Every structure is written in structure tokens, then in C-alpha cells.
Short mmCIF file of C-alpha atoms and ligand atoms in Angstrom, two decimals:
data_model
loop_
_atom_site.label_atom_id
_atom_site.label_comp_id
_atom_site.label_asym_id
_atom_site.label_seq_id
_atom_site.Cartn_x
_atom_site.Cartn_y
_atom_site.Cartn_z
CA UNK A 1 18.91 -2.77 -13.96
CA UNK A 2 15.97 -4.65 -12.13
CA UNK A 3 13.30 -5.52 -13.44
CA UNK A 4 10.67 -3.35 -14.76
CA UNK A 5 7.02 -3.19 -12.43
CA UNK A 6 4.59 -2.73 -15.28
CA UNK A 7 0.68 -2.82 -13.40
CA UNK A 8 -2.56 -2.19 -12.55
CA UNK A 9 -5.21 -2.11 -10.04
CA UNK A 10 -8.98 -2.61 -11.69
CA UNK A 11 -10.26 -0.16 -8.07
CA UNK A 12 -13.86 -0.91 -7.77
CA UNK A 13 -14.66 -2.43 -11.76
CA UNK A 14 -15.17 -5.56 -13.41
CA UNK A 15 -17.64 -8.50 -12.83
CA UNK A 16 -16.11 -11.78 -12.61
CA UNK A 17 -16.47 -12.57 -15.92
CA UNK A 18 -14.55 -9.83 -17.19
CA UNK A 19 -12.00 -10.48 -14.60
CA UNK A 20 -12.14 -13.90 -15.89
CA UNK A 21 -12.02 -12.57 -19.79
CA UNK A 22 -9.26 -9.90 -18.61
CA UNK A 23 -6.85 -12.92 -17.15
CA UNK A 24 -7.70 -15.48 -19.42
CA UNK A 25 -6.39 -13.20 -22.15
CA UNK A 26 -2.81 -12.13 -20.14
CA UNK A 27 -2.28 -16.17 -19.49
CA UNK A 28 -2.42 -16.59 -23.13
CA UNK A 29 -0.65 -13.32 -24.61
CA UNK A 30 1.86 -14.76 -22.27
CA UNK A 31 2.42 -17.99 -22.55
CA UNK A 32 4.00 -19.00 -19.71
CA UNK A 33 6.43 -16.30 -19.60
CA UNK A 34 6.71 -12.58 -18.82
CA UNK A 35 8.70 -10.53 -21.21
CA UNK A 36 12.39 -10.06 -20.55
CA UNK A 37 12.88 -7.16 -17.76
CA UNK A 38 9.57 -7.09 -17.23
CA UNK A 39 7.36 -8.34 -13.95
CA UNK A 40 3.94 -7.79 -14.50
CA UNK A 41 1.12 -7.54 -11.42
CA UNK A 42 -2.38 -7.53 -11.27
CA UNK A 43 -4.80 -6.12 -8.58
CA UNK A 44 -8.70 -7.03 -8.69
CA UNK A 45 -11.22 -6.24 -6.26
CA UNK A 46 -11.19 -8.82 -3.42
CA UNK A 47 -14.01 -10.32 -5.11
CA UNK A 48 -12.14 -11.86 -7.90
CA UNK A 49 -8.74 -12.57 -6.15
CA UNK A 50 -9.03 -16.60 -5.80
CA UNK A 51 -10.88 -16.61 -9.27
CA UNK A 52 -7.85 -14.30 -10.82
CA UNK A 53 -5.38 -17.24 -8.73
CA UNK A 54 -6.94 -19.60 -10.41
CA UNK A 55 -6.73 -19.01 -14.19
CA UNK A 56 -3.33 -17.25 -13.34
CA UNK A 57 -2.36 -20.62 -11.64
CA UNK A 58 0.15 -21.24 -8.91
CA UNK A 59 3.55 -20.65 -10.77
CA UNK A 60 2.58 -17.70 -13.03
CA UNK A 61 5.08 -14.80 -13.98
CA UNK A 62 2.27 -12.15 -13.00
CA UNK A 63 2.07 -11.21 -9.56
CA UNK A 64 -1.07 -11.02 -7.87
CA UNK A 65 -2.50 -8.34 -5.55
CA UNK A 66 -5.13 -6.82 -3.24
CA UNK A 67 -6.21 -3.38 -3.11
CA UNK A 68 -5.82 -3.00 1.27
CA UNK A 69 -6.17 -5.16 4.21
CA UNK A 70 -6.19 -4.70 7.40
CA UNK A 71 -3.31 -4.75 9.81
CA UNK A 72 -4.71 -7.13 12.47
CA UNK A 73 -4.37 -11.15 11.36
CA UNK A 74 -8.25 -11.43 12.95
CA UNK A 75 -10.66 -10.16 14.43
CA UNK A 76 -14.07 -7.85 15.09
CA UNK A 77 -12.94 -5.48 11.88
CA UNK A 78 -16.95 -5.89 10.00
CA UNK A 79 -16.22 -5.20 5.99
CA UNK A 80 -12.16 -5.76 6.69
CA UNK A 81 -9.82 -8.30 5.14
CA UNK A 82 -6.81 -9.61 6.62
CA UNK A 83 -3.50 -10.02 4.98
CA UNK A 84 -3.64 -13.87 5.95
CA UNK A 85 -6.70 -13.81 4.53
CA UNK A 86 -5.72 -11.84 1.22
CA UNK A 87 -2.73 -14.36 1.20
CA UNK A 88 -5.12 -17.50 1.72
CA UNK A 89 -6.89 -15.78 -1.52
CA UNK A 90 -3.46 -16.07 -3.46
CA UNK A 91 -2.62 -12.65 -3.09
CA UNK A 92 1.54 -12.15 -3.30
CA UNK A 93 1.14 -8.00 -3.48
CA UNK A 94 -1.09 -5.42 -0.71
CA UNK A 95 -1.61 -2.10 -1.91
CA UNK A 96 -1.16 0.32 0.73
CA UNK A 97 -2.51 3.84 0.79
CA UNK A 98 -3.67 4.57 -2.59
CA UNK A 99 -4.88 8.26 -2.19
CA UNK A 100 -8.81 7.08 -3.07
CA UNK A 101 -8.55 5.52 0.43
CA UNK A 102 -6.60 8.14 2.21
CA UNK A 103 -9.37 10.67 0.79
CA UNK A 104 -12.45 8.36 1.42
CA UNK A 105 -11.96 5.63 4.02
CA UNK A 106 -9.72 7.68 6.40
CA UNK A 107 -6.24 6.06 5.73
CA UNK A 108 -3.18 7.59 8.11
CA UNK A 109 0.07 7.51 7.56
CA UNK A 110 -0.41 5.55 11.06
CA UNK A 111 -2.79 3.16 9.13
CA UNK A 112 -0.12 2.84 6.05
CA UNK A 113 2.62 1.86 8.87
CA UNK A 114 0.69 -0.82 10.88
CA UNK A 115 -0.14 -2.10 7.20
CA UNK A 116 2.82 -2.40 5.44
CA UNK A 117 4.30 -4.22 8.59
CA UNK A 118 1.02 -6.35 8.85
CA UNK A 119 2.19 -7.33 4.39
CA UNK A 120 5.86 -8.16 5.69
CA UNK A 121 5.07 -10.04 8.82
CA UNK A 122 3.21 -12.58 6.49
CA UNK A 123 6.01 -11.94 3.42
CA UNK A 124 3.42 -10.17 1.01
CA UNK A 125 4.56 -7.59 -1.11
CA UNK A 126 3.44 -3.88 0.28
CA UNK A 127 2.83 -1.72 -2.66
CA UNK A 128 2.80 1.66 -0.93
CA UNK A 129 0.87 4.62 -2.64
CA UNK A 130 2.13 8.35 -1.49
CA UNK A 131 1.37 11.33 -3.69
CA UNK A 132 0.72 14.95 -2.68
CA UNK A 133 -2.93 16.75 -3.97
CA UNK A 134 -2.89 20.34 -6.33
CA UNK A 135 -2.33 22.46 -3.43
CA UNK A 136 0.45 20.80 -2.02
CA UNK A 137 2.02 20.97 -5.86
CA UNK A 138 1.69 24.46 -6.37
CA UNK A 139 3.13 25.39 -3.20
CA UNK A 140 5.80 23.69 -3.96
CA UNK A 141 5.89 21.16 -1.53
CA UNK A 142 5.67 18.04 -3.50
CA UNK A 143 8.70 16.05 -2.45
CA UNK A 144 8.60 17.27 1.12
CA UNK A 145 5.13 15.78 0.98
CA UNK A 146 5.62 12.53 0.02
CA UNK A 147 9.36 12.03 1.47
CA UNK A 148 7.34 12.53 4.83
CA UNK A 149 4.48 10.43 3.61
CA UNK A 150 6.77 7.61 2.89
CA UNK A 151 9.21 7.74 6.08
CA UNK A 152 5.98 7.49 8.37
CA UNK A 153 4.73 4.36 6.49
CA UNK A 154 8.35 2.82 6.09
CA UNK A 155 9.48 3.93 10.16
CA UNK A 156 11.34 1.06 11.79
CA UNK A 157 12.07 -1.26 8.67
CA UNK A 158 15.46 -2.95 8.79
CA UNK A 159 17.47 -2.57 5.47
CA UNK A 160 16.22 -6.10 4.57
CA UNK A 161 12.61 -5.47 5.48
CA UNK A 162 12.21 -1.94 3.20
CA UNK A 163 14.21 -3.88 0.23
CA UNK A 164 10.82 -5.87 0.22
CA UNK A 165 9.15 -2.66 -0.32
CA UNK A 166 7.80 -1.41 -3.48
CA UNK A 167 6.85 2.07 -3.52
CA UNK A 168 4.60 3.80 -5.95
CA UNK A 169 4.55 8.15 -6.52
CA UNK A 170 0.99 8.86 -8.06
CA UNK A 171 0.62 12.33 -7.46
CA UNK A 172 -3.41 12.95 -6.86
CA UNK A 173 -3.49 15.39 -9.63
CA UNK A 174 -2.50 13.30 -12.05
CA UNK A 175 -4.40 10.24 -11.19
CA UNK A 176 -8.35 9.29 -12.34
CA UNK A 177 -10.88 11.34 -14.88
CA UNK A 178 -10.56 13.99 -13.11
CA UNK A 179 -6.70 13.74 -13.40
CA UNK A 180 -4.33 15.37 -16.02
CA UNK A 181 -1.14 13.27 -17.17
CA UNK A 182 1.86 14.54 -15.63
CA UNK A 183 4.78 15.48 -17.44
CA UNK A 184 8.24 14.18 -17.47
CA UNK A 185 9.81 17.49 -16.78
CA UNK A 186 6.97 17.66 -13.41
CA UNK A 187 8.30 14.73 -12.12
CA UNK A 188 12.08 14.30 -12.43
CA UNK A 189 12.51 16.46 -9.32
CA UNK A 190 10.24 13.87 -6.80
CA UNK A 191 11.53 10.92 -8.30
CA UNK A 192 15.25 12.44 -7.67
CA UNK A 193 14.42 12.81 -4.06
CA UNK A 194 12.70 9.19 -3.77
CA UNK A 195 15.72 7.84 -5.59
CA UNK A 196 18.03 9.62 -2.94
CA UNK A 197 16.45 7.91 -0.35
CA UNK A 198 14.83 5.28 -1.52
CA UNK A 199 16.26 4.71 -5.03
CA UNK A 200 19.10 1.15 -3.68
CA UNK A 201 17.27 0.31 -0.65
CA UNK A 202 13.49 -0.39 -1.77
CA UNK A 203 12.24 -3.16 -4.25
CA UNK A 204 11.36 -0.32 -7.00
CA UNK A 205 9.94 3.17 -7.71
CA UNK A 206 6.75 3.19 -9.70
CA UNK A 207 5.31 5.89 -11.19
CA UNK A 208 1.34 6.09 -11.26
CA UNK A 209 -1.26 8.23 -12.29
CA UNK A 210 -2.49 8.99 -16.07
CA UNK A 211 -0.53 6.90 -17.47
CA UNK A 212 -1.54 5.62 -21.25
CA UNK A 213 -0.36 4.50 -24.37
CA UNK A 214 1.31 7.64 -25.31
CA UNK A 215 3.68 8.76 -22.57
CA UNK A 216 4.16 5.30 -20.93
CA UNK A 217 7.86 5.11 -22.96
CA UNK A 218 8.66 8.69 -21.68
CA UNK A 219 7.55 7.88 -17.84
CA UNK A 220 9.71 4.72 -17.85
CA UNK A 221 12.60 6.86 -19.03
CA UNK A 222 12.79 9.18 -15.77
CA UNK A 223 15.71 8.62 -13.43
CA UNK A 224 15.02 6.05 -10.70
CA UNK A 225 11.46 4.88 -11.90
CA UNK A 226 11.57 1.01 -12.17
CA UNK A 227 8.12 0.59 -13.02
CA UNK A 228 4.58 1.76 -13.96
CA UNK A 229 0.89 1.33 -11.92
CA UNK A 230 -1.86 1.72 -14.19
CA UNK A 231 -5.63 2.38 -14.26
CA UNK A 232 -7.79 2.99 -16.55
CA UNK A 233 -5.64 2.36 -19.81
CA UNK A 234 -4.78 -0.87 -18.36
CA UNK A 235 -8.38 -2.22 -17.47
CA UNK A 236 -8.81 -3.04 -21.48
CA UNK A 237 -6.76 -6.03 -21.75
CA UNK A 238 -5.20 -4.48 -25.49
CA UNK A 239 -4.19 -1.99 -23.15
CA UNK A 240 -1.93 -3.46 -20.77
CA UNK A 241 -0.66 -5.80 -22.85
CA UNK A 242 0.99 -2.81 -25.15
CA UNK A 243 1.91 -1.92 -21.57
CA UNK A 244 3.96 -4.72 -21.37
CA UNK A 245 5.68 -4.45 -24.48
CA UNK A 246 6.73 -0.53 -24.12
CA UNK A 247 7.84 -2.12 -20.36
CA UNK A 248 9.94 -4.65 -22.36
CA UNK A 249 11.49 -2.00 -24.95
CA UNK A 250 12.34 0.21 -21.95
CA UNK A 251 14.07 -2.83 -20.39
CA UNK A 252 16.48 -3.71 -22.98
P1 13P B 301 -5.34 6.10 -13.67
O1 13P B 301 -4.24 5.41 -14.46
O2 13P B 301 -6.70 5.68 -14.11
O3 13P B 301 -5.13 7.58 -13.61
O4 13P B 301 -5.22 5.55 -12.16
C1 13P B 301 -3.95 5.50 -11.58
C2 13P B 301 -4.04 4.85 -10.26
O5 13P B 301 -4.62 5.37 -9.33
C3 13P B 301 -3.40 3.52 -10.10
O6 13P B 301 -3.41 3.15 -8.78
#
């Protein structure tokens, strides 16, 4: 098996000191290494990407990421951030379409294409987000819905290009406060349809949305999903790092 994506994007939190705390504490829980079968990641807000680089350091088992940027390299884009820019930062990772900013900053599945080409022309990592909303579930359109999501962001890869692809299912009910956890018997179905199509041609399936302490093990035990991207139980550092060890019991 491949390696296990165990993850998390802090959204719109943490000063830089507690970035700084946050990291500080991962580089030493770690040591230099990341547990066996395990590759961790780590996505702050722009803010604290070069100060994140920095106590990660240049060779460090924890990849680094940035929460969206833009598809042009340059330009008149006011509030934007390029992926040369992002990768200037130290940024390895983009996150593409997370459903905050396909509900609040009007991101397309258009948007999600030009993006995730924009991450591969400059050999960054394009963490794309799909997920279907509570209507969409109970109608019972939930892998239609993201199957369709996906193929628009992921139209015209090469084989090669899509293996550099890492694609993430959070389902917008299940993600956030307002979110309730998913269970494994909701989401064997999607994650047999992404594995179908997806499952030996892109860089992993992550699972996202809810996830905690207490059904972390289960999640990792679905068919086809290589990894997990976390929120909130991940933003306390005690948090992820127990993460990281279910991640490395689930790899052996
Ligand atoms: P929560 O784990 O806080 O539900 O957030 C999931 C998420 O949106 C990760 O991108």
C-alpha cells in the first residue's frame, strides 16, 4: 500500500505564534522522521507559510501547503496569491476547492481546473476538495456529484499528470460545527466509485470532514481511502499527533 495522507488545514485560525507553537511541537514529536506509512501535511493560512517553512526546515518529512492560489503566475488579481508565489513561500501542496470557497468566494469547477493545472505546471501538489451538500445526499446523488465534480477539475490530465493528484471527498455535511461525522457505512459507496476511477491513477483518496479521535481508525479502514484531511481535531497539536499514530497503526 502507499503511504498514508494523514492532514490538516488550520482555514482562517492561528496567530503566528501558535503556528509557531503548533510546528515547533510536530518538528520535535518527530524527530526527523515521519512514522512508517505515514506522510504527514500541513496547511496554514498564507500568513504563516514561510514562518511554518522555516521551523519545518528545508528537508522535513511533513509536507507543506496553501489553502488556494490563483491560476495566473502574475498579475492585476488584488487579495490573490500565485502558485509561484505560494511555492517561493515553501509551499509543496495547493488546496483546491475546499467547499468553504466554492460556497463563499465563488469557486467553479472552471476555477478548480485552471488551478490544479496552474499547481502542476509549477510541480506543486493539487489537493483537490469535491464533496456534495445535504440535498444532493438525500437525493441520492452523492457519487454522481462529485464523480462530475472531479472529472471537470481533473479534464485533460495525462496519466502522469493526474498520478500527481491527490484528491480529497469531504462531503459538506459532514465537514465544520455545523457538520455531523459521517459514517463508515455512508461512505463506502462514494469512495467505491472514486476508487473505480480514480482509485490506481491519482496520488491518494482522502477522506475529510468530522474527522476526530474516535472514528479516525474506522475512516482509514474504508476501501480505497489512503489518507485523512483534518480540521478542527487536528488544530490542537495533541490532536494530530494521535492522528499520526492511528495513521501509523492503520499502515502496518
Ligand atoms: P473539520 O475536520 O473541522 O470538520 O474540517 C474538515 C475540513 O474541511 C478539512 O478541510
Amino acid at each position: 500500500m502507499s503511504e498514508l495522507w494523514i492532514g490538516t488545514s488550520w482555514k482562517m485560525t492561528k496567530t503566528l505564534a501558535e503556528a509557531r507553537a503548533w510546528t515547533s511541537g510536530l518538528v520535535e514529536a518527530l524527530d526527523g522522521a515521519a512514522p512508517d506509512g505515514v506522510q504527514p501535511f500541513v496547511i496554514p493560512s498564507f500568513t504563516a507559510t514561510t514562518t511554518v517553512r522555516g521551523i519545518l526546515g528545508e528537508d522535513s518529512p511533513v509536507l507543506l501547503g496553501v489553502q488556494n492560489a490563483h491560476w495566473e503566475d502574475a498579475g492585476a488579481w488584488t487579495g490573490e496569491v500565485s502558485v509561484p508565489q505560494a511555492k517561493d513561500a515553501g509551499a509543496e501542496l495547493v488546496e483546491i476547492g475546499h467547499s468553504e470557497r466554492r460556497e463563499h468566494f465563488g469557486e467553479t469547477v472552471e476555477t478548480t481546473r485552471l488551478k490544479v493545472a496552474a499547481a502542476l505546471r509549477h510541480d506543486l501538489t493539487p489537493l483537490l476538495c469535491i464533496g456534495e451538500d445535504a440535498q444532493v445526499k438525500e437525493a441520492g446523488g452523492s457519487s454522481a456529484f462529485i464523480l462530475e465534480q472531479a472529472a471537470g477539475a481533473l479534464e485533460g490530465l495525462s496519466e502522469r499528470e493526474l498520478a500527481r493528484v491527490v484528491i480529497a471527498y469531504e462531503p459538506i455535511w459532514a465537514i465544520g460545527e455545523k457538520g455531523r461525522p459521517a459514517t463508515t457505512a455512508e461512505l463506502r459507496e462514494p469512495f467505491a466509485e472514486l476508487g473505480r476511477v480514480y482509485g490506481d491513477r491519482a496520488a491518494g483518496l482522502l477522506y475529510g470532514g468530522s474527522v476526530n479521535l474516535g472514528n479516525a481508525e474506522d475512516l482509514l479502514g474504508i476501501e480505497h481511502v489512503t489518507g485523512l484531511f483534518v480540521g478542527r481535531t487536528a488544530w490542537d497539536l495533541e490532536g494530530y499527533l494521535e492522528l499520526l499514530r492511528i495513521g501509523a497503526r492503520a499502515a502496518r
